[in-house]
Every structure is written in C-alpha cells, then in structure tokens.
Amino acid sequence: MNSALTPIVLIGFMGTGKTTLGQYMAKANNYTYIDLDHYIVEQEQRTIPEIFESDGESVFRQLEAFYLQQCLEQYDIIATGGGIIEGEQSLQLLKQVKYVYWLDCELEVLYERVKSDENRPNANNKTFPELKWLYLSRVSRYNEIAFKKVNSNQKLCDLQSEIIQSLISD
Ligand code: S3P
C-alpha cells in the first residue's frame, strides 16, 4: 500500500460510477488505483463478454476472486464489478476488508446508463423489470459487506468528501 492504510474498495451495481469515482479519488489523493474488470481483461487477454461467452459466468466469478486477492495486496483503491458479491469466494474476501464503500443510486438512472452496453453481459438487452430483479437480488449482500453506503448521484467532489470524512472520523 502507498498512501492509504488499508485498501478502499468500491462496490455497487453496474452504472453506479465506481470506476469514475475510483479514478477521481486516486488522482486527488495520489492513491494507487485499479479497476478490477480492467485488471481481469488485461491478465486474461480477453474481454468480459468473451469470458462470459466461452467459459460462463461461474468461471468469470472464479477469476474475479483470484484477481481480487492480488489487487487487495497491491492497490490503495479498487473499483470492483457490480456482480463481485455473486461469487462466494470474493464475498468472503471482502468481508475481511474494512473500508468497503457501497455506491448506490436510483435504479431508473442505472438502467439508462447500462441497458444498451454490449460490454456488460448482465445488463445488455435486459428489460427494466429484469434489471430490477437482479438489483434486488444483490442488495442484501452489498449491505452485508459495506462499511458505508453512499449516494453516488452527486458531484464527484462531494462524494469523495463524504468518503474521506468517514475515513477520518473512523
Ligand atoms: C457485472 C458487472 C460488470 C462486470 C461484468 C459483470 C455484473 O462490472 O464485472 O460485466 O454482473 O454486475 P460493472 O459494475 O463495472 O459494470
């Protein structure tokens, strides 16, 4: 770890802005940062849709846990994929991390952001009720591992302040 004492891990449904916030906070605080999805793609030399298509989601979840472990040992701030809590191994790993921040906002906003994204196999071409079902099936697990839930539908600087304040006052 460089500047942060323990990693800050950003979790939350697809489209909540984990990557954008992670990049922003890394730049502002001189933290080392990784987007876990990007890390997986780089290590595997395959896109996420390619992994889903050729090996299936369960293999993707195994890879996610394997690479999450590596990232937790190397980076100050980590943006995870929205389905990280689907994998039991990742869930157990994240239970050992203190500063897990759950980014959340209105599902209507998320749906507009992700519904036509071909790079998101679990969102692409889903109807609103289908996406809502997936979201609702995940909420209790996000909640279970979160140190704090934050509304991500606000300015990046305010979002960052909320997180830094909670770290300082802990
Ligand atoms: C997924 C979310 C994606 C990515 C993969 C699966 C999911 O990450 O890990 O497509 O099941 O919610 P983002 O949350 O960055 O879109």
XYZ file of N, CA, C and O and ligand atoms in Angstrom:
696
model
N 0.828 -1.201 0.000
C 0.000 0.000 0.000
C 0.864 1.253 0.000
O 1.865 1.303 0.684
N 0.435 2.255 -0.686
C 1.183 3.500 -0.658
C 0.646 4.455 0.392
O 1.058 4.427 1.527
N -0.367 5.232 0.004
C -0.814 6.285 0.898
C -1.913 5.832 1.860
O -1.916 6.218 3.014
N -2.840 5.015 1.390
C -3.913 4.592 2.288
C -3.403 3.473 3.181
O -2.502 2.732 2.810
N -3.989 3.372 4.376
C -3.539 2.346 5.310
C -4.051 0.970 4.922
O -3.346 -0.012 4.985
N -5.314 0.909 4.538
C -5.893 -0.346 4.053
C -6.624 0.008 2.771
O -6.981 1.156 2.570
N -6.862 -0.974 1.916
C -7.497 -0.582 0.655
C -8.918 -0.059 0.858
O -9.631 -0.487 1.759
N -9.274 0.849 -0.024
C -10.658 1.306 -0.107
C -11.248 0.537 -1.274
O -10.704 0.567 -2.385
N -12.336 -0.170 -1.032
C -12.949 -0.960 -2.100
C -14.325 -0.380 -2.415
O -15.144 -0.163 -1.513
N -14.551 -0.118 -3.696
C -15.840 0.432 -4.127
C -16.690 -0.703 -4.694
O -16.259 -1.414 -5.611
N -17.871 -0.866 -4.126
C -18.801 -1.880 -4.631
C -20.095 -1.186 -5.038
O -20.313 -0.015 -4.709
N -20.958 -1.916 -5.715
C -22.253 -1.362 -6.098
C -22.657 -1.851 -7.466
O -21.835 -2.374 -8.233
N -23.923 -1.670 -7.770
C -24.486 -2.197 -9.010
C -23.834 -1.533 -10.230
O -23.211 -0.464 -10.115
N -23.995 -2.181 -11.376
C -23.482 -1.636 -12.638
C -24.015 -0.214 -12.850
O -25.199 0.037 -12.645
N -23.120 0.670 -13.248
C -23.547 2.026 -13.600
C -23.570 3.000 -12.429
O -23.949 4.160 -12.597
N -23.150 2.555 -11.247
C -23.182 3.474 -10.094
C -21.990 4.430 -10.072
O -21.930 5.316 -9.221
N -21.020 4.221 -10.966
C -19.912 5.179 -11.064
C -18.687 4.801 -10.240
O -17.898 5.667 -9.864
N -18.505 3.516 -9.999
C -17.366 3.058 -9.194
C -16.031 3.422 -9.857
O -15.111 3.910 -9.208
N -15.944 3.177 -11.166
C -14.706 3.455 -11.900
C -14.408 4.956 -11.903
O -13.273 5.377 -11.631
N -15.420 5.744 -12.208
C -15.231 7.200 -12.273
C -14.770 7.742 -10.923
O -13.821 8.533 -10.846
N -15.405 7.297 -9.854
C -15.021 7.772 -8.521
C -13.627 7.266 -8.145
O -12.816 8.024 -7.594
N -13.339 6.020 -8.452
C -12.029 5.453 -8.124
C -10.912 6.240 -8.791
O -9.916 6.595 -8.151
N -11.102 6.542 -10.069
C -10.080 7.313 -10.803
C -9.919 8.699 -10.206
O -8.812 9.205 -10.026
N -11.042 9.297 -9.879
C -11.048 10.656 -9.329
C -10.320 10.704 -7.987
O -9.455 11.548 -7.748
N -10.658 9.752 -7.116
C -10.042 9.732 -5.783
C -8.554 9.411 -5.849
O -7.755 9.931 -5.067
N -8.197 8.538 -6.788
C -6.785 8.167 -6.928
C -5.967 9.395 -7.319
O -4.904 9.664 -6.755
N -6.507 10.142 -8.283
C -5.788 11.323 -8.768
C -5.694 12.387 -7.670
O -4.627 12.959 -7.428
N -6.796 12.610 -7.006
C -6.847 13.670 -5.997
C -5.983 13.367 -4.777
O -5.492 14.279 -4.114
N -5.821 12.095 -4.450
C -5.118 11.737 -3.204
C -3.802 11.010 -3.425
O -3.183 10.538 -2.482
N -3.445 10.885 -4.697
C -2.218 10.169 -5.019
C -2.254 8.710 -4.531
O -1.268 8.183 -4.030
N -3.426 8.092 -4.657
C -3.584 6.685 -4.301
C -3.294 5.821 -5.524
O -3.581 6.223 -6.660
N -2.789 4.622 -5.281
C -2.696 3.678 -6.400
C -4.100 3.096 -6.601
O -4.831 2.851 -5.639
N -4.454 2.900 -7.858
C -5.850 2.541 -8.177
C -5.906 1.454 -9.239
O -5.096 1.434 -10.161
N -6.896 0.569 -9.081
C -7.152 -0.397 -10.155
C -8.662 -0.632 -10.308
O -9.404 -0.619 -9.324
N -9.066 -0.798 -11.551
C -10.429 -1.235 -11.845
C -10.321 -2.749 -12.056
O -9.613 -3.201 -12.957
N -10.967 -3.525 -11.206
C -10.799 -4.979 -11.238
C -11.169 -5.577 -12.602
O -10.491 -6.480 -13.092
N -12.221 -5.065 -13.216
C -12.597 -5.575 -14.548
C -11.461 -5.376 -15.557
O -11.158 -6.257 -16.348
N -10.859 -4.177 -15.507
C -9.737 -3.904 -16.430
C -8.570 -4.839 -16.146
O -7.904 -5.316 -17.062
N -8.336 -5.067 -14.867
C -7.229 -5.952 -14.465
C -7.469 -7.367 -15.016
O -6.563 -8.002 -15.561
N -8.698 -7.838 -14.880
C -9.040 -9.187 -15.375
C -8.822 -9.263 -16.892
O -8.204 -10.199 -17.404
N -9.319 -8.248 -17.590
C -9.197 -8.224 -19.056
C -7.722 -8.230 -19.475
O -7.317 -8.956 -20.385
N -6.933 -7.457 -18.765
C -5.503 -7.400 -19.082
C -4.802 -8.737 -18.818
O -4.030 -9.223 -19.637
N -5.106 -9.306 -17.668
C -4.450 -10.568 -17.301
C -4.879 -11.705 -18.222
O -4.083 -12.564 -18.584
N -6.162 -11.720 -18.562
C -6.714 -12.828 -19.357
C -6.576 -12.605 -20.859
O -6.804 -13.528 -21.646
N -6.289 -11.355 -21.224
C -6.221 -11.001 -22.662
C -7.518 -11.349 -23.390
O -7.505 -11.828 -24.531
N -8.649 -11.171 -22.696
C -9.967 -11.396 -23.292
C -10.924 -10.364 -22.715
O -10.733 -9.930 -21.570
N -11.945 -9.999 -23.477
C -12.924 -9.055 -22.940
C -13.869 -9.800 -21.993
O -13.939 -11.041 -22.021
N -14.608 -9.049 -21.204
C -15.565 -9.694 -20.285
C -16.652 -10.452 -21.054
O -16.927 -11.618 -20.730
N -17.239 -9.859 -22.093
C -18.222 -10.655 -22.863
C -17.619 -11.941 -23.431
O -18.295 -12.976 -23.470
N -16.352 -11.896 -23.837
C -15.709 -13.122 -24.349
C -15.588 -14.185 -23.257
O -15.834 -15.367 -23.509
N -15.232 -13.762 -22.052
C -15.114 -14.730 -20.941
C -16.492 -15.328 -20.621
O -16.642 -16.541 -20.478
N -17.502 -14.466 -20.540
C -18.867 -14.952 -20.263
C -19.297 -15.946 -21.342
O -19.888 -16.990 -21.042
N -19.008 -15.599 -22.587
C -19.492 -16.426 -23.704
C -18.770 -17.771 -23.771
O -19.396 -18.811 -23.941
N -17.440 -17.743 -23.614
C -16.724 -19.008 -23.801
C -16.690 -19.868 -22.545
O -16.781 -21.093 -22.628
N -16.609 -19.250 -21.352
C -16.445 -20.047 -20.125
C -17.644 -19.985 -19.183
O -17.749 -20.776 -18.258
N -18.504 -18.989 -19.375
C -19.667 -18.860 -18.496
C -19.403 -17.955 -17.304
O -18.256 -17.660 -16.959
N -20.504 -17.538 -16.684
C -20.387 -16.580 -15.576
C -19.668 -17.177 -14.369
O -18.931 -16.483 -13.670
N -19.847 -18.479 -14.114
C -19.237 -19.033 -12.896
C -17.710 -19.003 -12.981
O -17.027 -18.757 -11.983
N -17.159 -19.213 -14.185
C -15.698 -19.113 -14.347
C -15.266 -17.651 -14.172
O -14.246 -17.364 -13.535
N -16.069 -16.732 -14.704
C -15.749 -15.318 -14.514
C -15.685 -14.987 -13.019
O -14.789 -14.276 -12.564
N -16.610 -15.548 -12.238
C -16.612 -15.274 -10.785
C -15.366 -15.842 -10.111
O -14.846 -15.255 -9.160
N -14.882 -16.982 -10.591
C -13.652 -17.556 -10.027
C -12.453 -16.656 -10.351
O -11.599 -16.395 -9.499
N -12.416 -16.196 -11.594
C -11.320 -15.301 -12.000
C -11.367 -14.012 -11.188
O -10.340 -13.487 -10.738
N -12.589 -13.519 -10.996
C -12.780 -12.274 -10.255
C -12.184 -12.406 -8.835
O -11.482 -11.518 -8.369
N -12.448 -13.529 -8.181
C -11.937 -13.743 -6.817
C -10.416 -13.871 -6.821
O -9.718 -13.296 -5.976
N -9.903 -14.607 -7.797
C -8.458 -14.810 -7.911
C -7.731 -13.472 -8.062
O -6.757 -13.177 -7.358
N -8.246 -12.638 -8.963
C -7.580 -11.361 -9.212
C -7.895 -10.318 -8.130
O -7.092 -9.421 -7.876
N -9.042 -10.446 -7.488
C -9.359 -9.538 -6.379
C -8.301 -9.683 -5.290
O -7.802 -8.698 -4.751
N -7.982 -10.922 -4.985
C -6.959 -11.193 -3.959
C -5.651 -10.473 -4.304
O -5.043 -9.809 -3.458
N -5.243 -10.578 -5.565
C -3.998 -9.912 -5.983
C -4.104 -8.396 -5.838
O -3.177 -7.744 -5.361
N -5.244 -7.860 -6.244
C -5.412 -6.399 -6.215
C -5.450 -5.874 -4.783
O -4.929 -4.790 -4.497
N -6.067 -6.638 -3.879
C -6.140 -6.204 -2.479
C -4.742 -6.060 -1.870
O -4.528 -5.255 -0.969
N -3.817 -6.842 -2.385
C -2.452 -6.786 -1.854
C -1.619 -5.673 -2.480
O -0.534 -5.368 -2.018
N -2.127 -5.088 -3.574
C -1.290 -4.151 -4.333
C -1.762 -2.707 -4.398
O -0.963 -1.820 -4.632
N -3.088 -2.503 -4.272
C -3.607 -1.165 -4.578
C -4.286 -0.507 -3.382
O -4.835 -1.190 -2.511
N -4.287 0.835 -3.395
C -4.949 1.594 -2.339
C -6.451 1.664 -2.538
O -7.213 1.682 -1.578
N -6.855 1.765 -3.805
C -8.285 1.888 -4.075
C -8.660 0.975 -5.255
O -7.963 0.942 -6.272
N -9.732 0.233 -5.062
C -10.130 -0.775 -6.052
C -11.610 -0.594 -6.395
O -12.466 -0.594 -5.499
N -11.887 -0.440 -7.690
C -13.282 -0.431 -8.145
C -13.612 -1.849 -8.602
O -12.903 -2.411 -9.443
N -14.628 -2.443 -8.023
C -14.992 -3.825 -8.376
C -16.107 -3.824 -9.410
O -16.746 -2.801 -9.663
N -16.387 -5.000 -9.977
C -17.533 -5.157 -10.865
C -18.795 -5.315 -10.016
O -18.730 -5.782 -8.870
N -19.918 -4.940 -10.595
C -21.175 -4.943 -9.835
C -21.598 -6.306 -9.299
O -22.368 -6.400 -8.345
N -21.076 -7.364 -9.928
C -21.506 -8.703 -9.512
C -20.506 -9.383 -8.588
O -20.611 -10.584 -8.335
N -19.563 -8.629 -8.061
C -18.499 -9.231 -7.233
C -19.086 -10.017 -6.063
O -18.530 -11.034 -5.646
N -20.231 -9.583 -5.565
C -20.836 -10.258 -4.405
C -21.551 -11.560 -4.799
O -22.068 -12.268 -3.953
N -21.593 -11.841 -6.101
C -22.210 -13.099 -6.560
C -21.284 -14.285 -6.274
O -21.732 -15.410 -6.139
N -19.987 -14.022 -6.224
C -19.026 -15.103 -6.013
C -18.753 -15.263 -4.518
O -18.358 -14.310 -3.848
N -18.953 -16.461 -4.026
C -18.794 -16.723 -2.588
C -17.378 -16.385 -2.111
O -17.187 -15.797 -1.044
N -16.394 -16.741 -2.945
C -15.002 -16.503 -2.559
C -14.694 -15.000 -2.433
O -14.040 -14.568 -1.495
N -15.197 -14.241 -3.402
C -14.997 -12.781 -3.356
C -15.719 -12.182 -2.159
O -15.203 -11.287 -1.478
N -16.915 -12.687 -1.912
C -17.696 -12.185 -0.778
C -16.926 -12.392 0.526
O -16.826 -11.490 1.359
N -16.362 -13.558 0.675
C -15.599 -13.850 1.894
C -14.357 -12.957 1.991
O -14.023 -12.463 3.059
N -13.678 -12.745 0.856
C -12.510 -11.864 0.850
C -12.902 -10.448 1.279
O -12.228 -9.821 2.093
N -14.010 -9.966 0.737
C -14.419 -8.586 1.025
C -14.910 -8.414 2.461
O -14.863 -7.310 3.009
N -15.355 -9.511 3.059
C -15.764 -9.425 4.469
C -14.574 -9.112 5.371
O -14.733 -8.659 6.491
N -13.373 -9.381 4.858
C -12.174 -9.101 5.661
C -11.632 -7.693 5.435
O -10.655 -7.289 6.059
N -12.228 -6.971 4.514
C -11.758 -5.609 4.215
C -12.631 -4.617 4.968
O -13.858 -4.726 4.951
N -11.998 -3.656 5.627
C -12.799 -2.718 6.427
C -13.531 -1.667 5.584
O -14.721 -1.469 5.704
N -12.757 -0.996 4.718
C -13.333 0.170 4.047
C -13.961 -0.183 2.691
O -13.413 0.126 1.627
N -15.089 -0.825 2.795
C -15.850 -1.168 1.591
C -16.987 -0.154 1.477
O -17.845 -0.065 2.366
N -16.964 0.621 0.394
C -17.996 1.638 0.190
C -18.974 1.186 -0.882
O -18.572 0.838 -1.994
N -20.241 1.234 -0.526
C -21.319 0.800 -1.434
C -21.926 2.028 -2.113
O -22.573 2.845 -1.464
N -21.654 2.132 -3.417
C -22.222 3.225 -4.205
C -23.594 2.793 -4.708
O -23.739 1.701 -5.266
N -24.558 3.671 -4.518
C -25.913 3.304 -4.919
C -26.639 4.548 -5.418
O -26.331 5.664 -4.993
N -27.581 4.363 -6.316
C -28.471 5.468 -6.699
C -29.729 4.880 -7.332
O -29.882 3.653 -7.375
N -30.622 5.729 -7.790
C -31.920 5.279 -8.301
C -31.730 4.300 -9.460
O -30.954 4.555 -10.389
N -32.490 3.230 -9.420
C -32.354 2.196 -10.443
C -32.708 2.728 -11.842
O -32.137 2.290 -12.837
N -33.631 3.683 -11.907
C -34.014 4.270 -13.206
C -32.781 4.893 -13.872
O -32.589 4.791 -15.078
N -31.948 5.555 -13.067
C -30.725 6.197 -13.582
C -29.768 5.111 -14.074
O -29.203 5.201 -15.179
N -29.618 4.065 -13.269
C -28.690 2.981 -13.632
C -29.137 2.298 -14.914
O -28.323 1.989 -15.792
N -30.435 2.069 -15.016
C -30.961 1.368 -16.189
C -30.609 2.129 -17.472
O -30.148 1.542 -18.449
N -30.804 3.441 -17.458
C -30.495 4.247 -18.638
C -29.008 4.159 -18.997
O -28.635 4.164 -20.154
N -28.175 4.049 -17.973
C -26.726 4.006 -18.227
C -26.266 2.671 -18.799
O -25.310 2.622 -19.569
N -26.897 1.579 -18.395
C -26.310 0.274 -18.720
C -27.098 -0.577 -19.710
O -26.581 -1.567 -20.225
N -28.355 -0.200 -19.983
C -29.238 -1.120 -20.716
C -28.716 -1.525 -22.102
O -29.010 -2.624 -22.559
N -27.987 -0.655 -22.774
C -27.528 -0.991 -24.127
C -26.028 -1.210 -24.199
O -25.440 -1.127 -25.277
N -25.406 -1.477 -23.063
C -23.951 -1.613 -23.054
C -23.535 -3.045 -23.387
O -23.698 -3.958 -22.567
N -22.995 -3.214 -24.574
C -22.618 -4.563 -25.030
C -21.468 -5.154 -24.224
O -21.222 -6.348 -24.273
N -20.777 -4.291 -23.501
C -19.653 -4.776 -22.688
C -20.106 -5.266 -21.306
O -19.289 -5.679 -20.489
N -21.436 -5.184 -21.073
C -21.977 -5.632 -19.775
C -23.003 -6.747 -20.024
O -24.214 -6.495 -20.111
N -22.532 -8.001 -20.110
C -23.444 -9.087 -20.460
C -24.618 -9.258 -19.499
O -25.676 -9.743 -19.900
N -24.473 -8.820 -18.250
C -25.586 -8.979 -17.306
C -26.578 -7.824 -17.335
O -27.551 -7.827 -16.575
N -26.332 -6.861 -18.234
C -27.277 -5.747 -18.346
C -27.801 -5.588 -19.762
O -28.946 -5.184 -19.977
N -26.947 -5.929 -20.707
C -27.278 -5.681 -22.112
C -28.589 -6.359 -22.503
O -28.770 -7.548 -22.301
N -29.502 -5.554 -23.053
C -30.798 -6.039 -23.532
C -31.753 -6.522 -22.448
O -32.734 -7.182 -22.739
N -31.476 -6.199 -21.209
C -32.426 -6.563 -20.147
C -33.540 -5.523 -20.111
O -33.316 -4.345 -20.377
N -34.754 -5.972 -19.770
C -35.850 -5.025 -19.554
C -35.655 -4.390 -18.175
O -34.883 -4.899 -17.355
N -36.390 -3.323 -17.919
C -36.269 -2.690 -16.600
C -36.628 -3.669 -15.475
O -35.876 -3.786 -14.501
N -37.753 -4.423 -15.588
C -38.066 -5.374 -14.506
C -36.994 -6.443 -14.316
O -36.706 -6.847 -13.182
N -36.372 -6.871 -15.406
C -35.304 -7.883 -15.277
C -34.102 -7.312 -14.521
O -33.521 -7.972 -13.668
N -33.733 -6.082 -14.882
C -32.592 -5.466 -14.208
C -32.917 -5.195 -12.726
O -32.077 -5.385 -11.850
N -34.161 -4.805 -12.490
C -34.593 -4.537 -11.112
C -34.507 -5.831 -10.284
O -34.070 -5.820 -9.131
N -34.908 -6.921 -10.885
C -34.856 -8.208 -10.177
C -33.409 -8.522 -9.785
O -33.140 -8.913 -8.646
N -32.479 -8.314 -10.744
C -31.064 -8.590 -10.462
C -30.553 -7.675 -9.340
O -29.886 -8.113 -8.407
N -30.917 -6.412 -9.452
C -30.504 -5.422 -8.441
C -31.010 -5.838 -7.054
O -30.243 -5.901 -6.091
N -32.296 -6.157 -6.985
C -32.883 -6.509 -5.681
C -32.270 -7.782 -5.103
O -32.140 -7.922 -3.894
N -31.888 -8.686 -6.006
C -31.295 -9.944 -5.519
C -29.904 -9.713 -4.919
O -29.385 -10.574 -4.214
N -29.309 -8.549 -5.184
C -27.947 -8.278 -4.721
C -27.867 -7.350 -3.509
O -26.844 -7.326 -2.818
N -28.915 -6.580 -3.292
C -28.870 -5.516 -2.287
C -28.429 -6.003 -0.904
O -27.589 -5.374 -0.254
N -28.959 -7.133 -0.468
C -28.633 -7.566 0.904
C -27.150 -7.915 1.039
O -26.556 -7.731 2.103
N -26.538 -8.402 -0.044
C -25.113 -8.741 0.043
C -24.229 -7.488 -0.009
O -23.206 -7.408 0.663
N -24.635 -6.491 -0.803
C -23.883 -5.219 -0.779
C -23.937 -4.665 0.656
O -22.945 -4.242 1.225
N -25.145 -4.692 1.195
C -25.374 -4.135 2.518
C -24.567 -4.868 3.590
O -24.008 -4.247 4.492
N -24.503 -6.163 3.424
C -23.814 -7.003 4.416
C -22.324 -6.649 4.549
O -21.776 -6.656 5.646
N -21.679 -6.331 3.419
C -20.230 -6.122 3.485
C -19.833 -4.644 3.504
O -18.660 -4.333 3.668
N -20.820 -3.746 3.362
C -20.474 -2.327 3.255
C -20.122 -1.710 4.607
O -20.825 -1.915 5.595
N -19.043 -0.937 4.612
C -18.705 -0.110 5.772
C -19.656 1.080 5.796
O -20.127 1.509 6.829
N -19.951 1.578 4.589
C -20.862 2.714 4.463
C -21.507 2.713 3.076
O -20.843 2.393 2.094
N -22.789 3.081 3.046
C -23.481 3.236 1.755
C -23.484 4.714 1.387
O -23.771 5.560 2.240
N -23.144 5.025 0.139
C -23.158 6.424 -0.281
C -23.992 6.596 -1.543
O -23.997 5.732 -2.421
N -24.699 7.718 -1.587
C -25.497 8.019 -2.770
C -24.551 8.533 -3.856
O -23.943 9.591 -3.696
N -24.423 7.789 -4.949
C -23.436 8.177 -5.958
C -23.984 9.191 -6.959
O -23.265 9.639 -7.835
N -25.263 9.542 -6.807
C -25.832 10.522 -7.726
C -25.614 11.940 -7.180
O -26.547 12.665 -6.870
N -24.350 12.279 -7.010
C -23.979 13.617 -6.551
C -22.622 13.965 -7.166
O -21.974 13.107 -7.767
N -22.210 15.223 -7.000
C -20.952 15.647 -7.615
C -19.793 14.821 -7.069
O -19.762 14.496 -5.876
N -18.825 14.527 -7.934
C -17.695 13.691 -7.534
C -16.959 14.251 -6.317
O -16.561 13.506 -5.426
N -16.815 15.582 -6.273
C -16.066 16.156 -5.150
C -16.830 15.952 -3.839
O -16.229 15.700 -2.787
N -18.176 16.016 -3.896
C -18.969 15.806 -2.679
C -18.932 14.338 -2.250
O -18.868 14.011 -1.064
N -18.972 13.491 -3.253
C -18.928 12.051 -2.982
C -17.595 11.691 -2.317
O -17.546 10.966 -1.317
N -16.544 12.232 -2.898
C -15.214 11.977 -2.327
C -15.123 12.510 -0.903
O -14.619 11.833 -0.006
N -15.649 13.721 -0.664
C -15.595 14.315 0.681
C -16.313 13.429 1.683
O -15.844 13.243 2.806
N -17.469 12.898 1.263
C -18.234 12.044 2.171
C -17.396 10.821 2.585
O -17.372 10.436 3.749
N -16.694 10.256 1.612
C -15.882 9.074 1.903
C -14.674 9.430 2.776
O -14.399 8.783 3.787
N -13.981 10.497 2.409
C -12.793 10.890 3.184
C -13.191 11.253 4.621
O -12.536 10.862 5.578
N -14.301 11.961 4.754
C -14.781 12.314 6.102
C -15.034 11.068 6.945
O -14.699 11.011 8.116
N -15.651 10.067 6.322
C -15.954 8.860 7.087
C -14.689 8.116 7.463
O -14.624 7.457 8.499
N -13.647 8.225 6.625
C -12.369 7.585 6.945
C -11.692 8.316 8.109
O -11.167 7.703 9.033
N -11.741 9.654 8.037
C -11.088 10.463 9.068
C -11.766 10.259 10.420
O -11.108 10.134 11.456
N -13.084 10.202 10.394
C -13.795 10.134 11.678
C -13.884 8.705 12.228
O -14.441 8.492 13.302
N -13.329 7.744 11.497
C -13.387 6.353 11.994
C -12.357 6.119 13.100
O -11.209 6.497 12.997
C -21.149 -7.387 -13.821
C -20.698 -6.087 -13.731
C -19.595 -5.574 -14.551
C -18.624 -6.716 -14.912
C -19.364 -7.865 -15.530
C -20.444 -8.431 -14.610
C -22.354 -7.773 -13.038
O -18.906 -4.528 -13.887
O -17.895 -7.134 -13.806
O -19.938 -7.433 -16.730
O -22.695 -8.974 -13.016
O -22.969 -6.873 -12.436
P -19.505 -3.018 -13.753
O -20.259 -2.948 -12.453
O -18.275 -2.164 -13.722
O -20.348 -2.756 -14.929
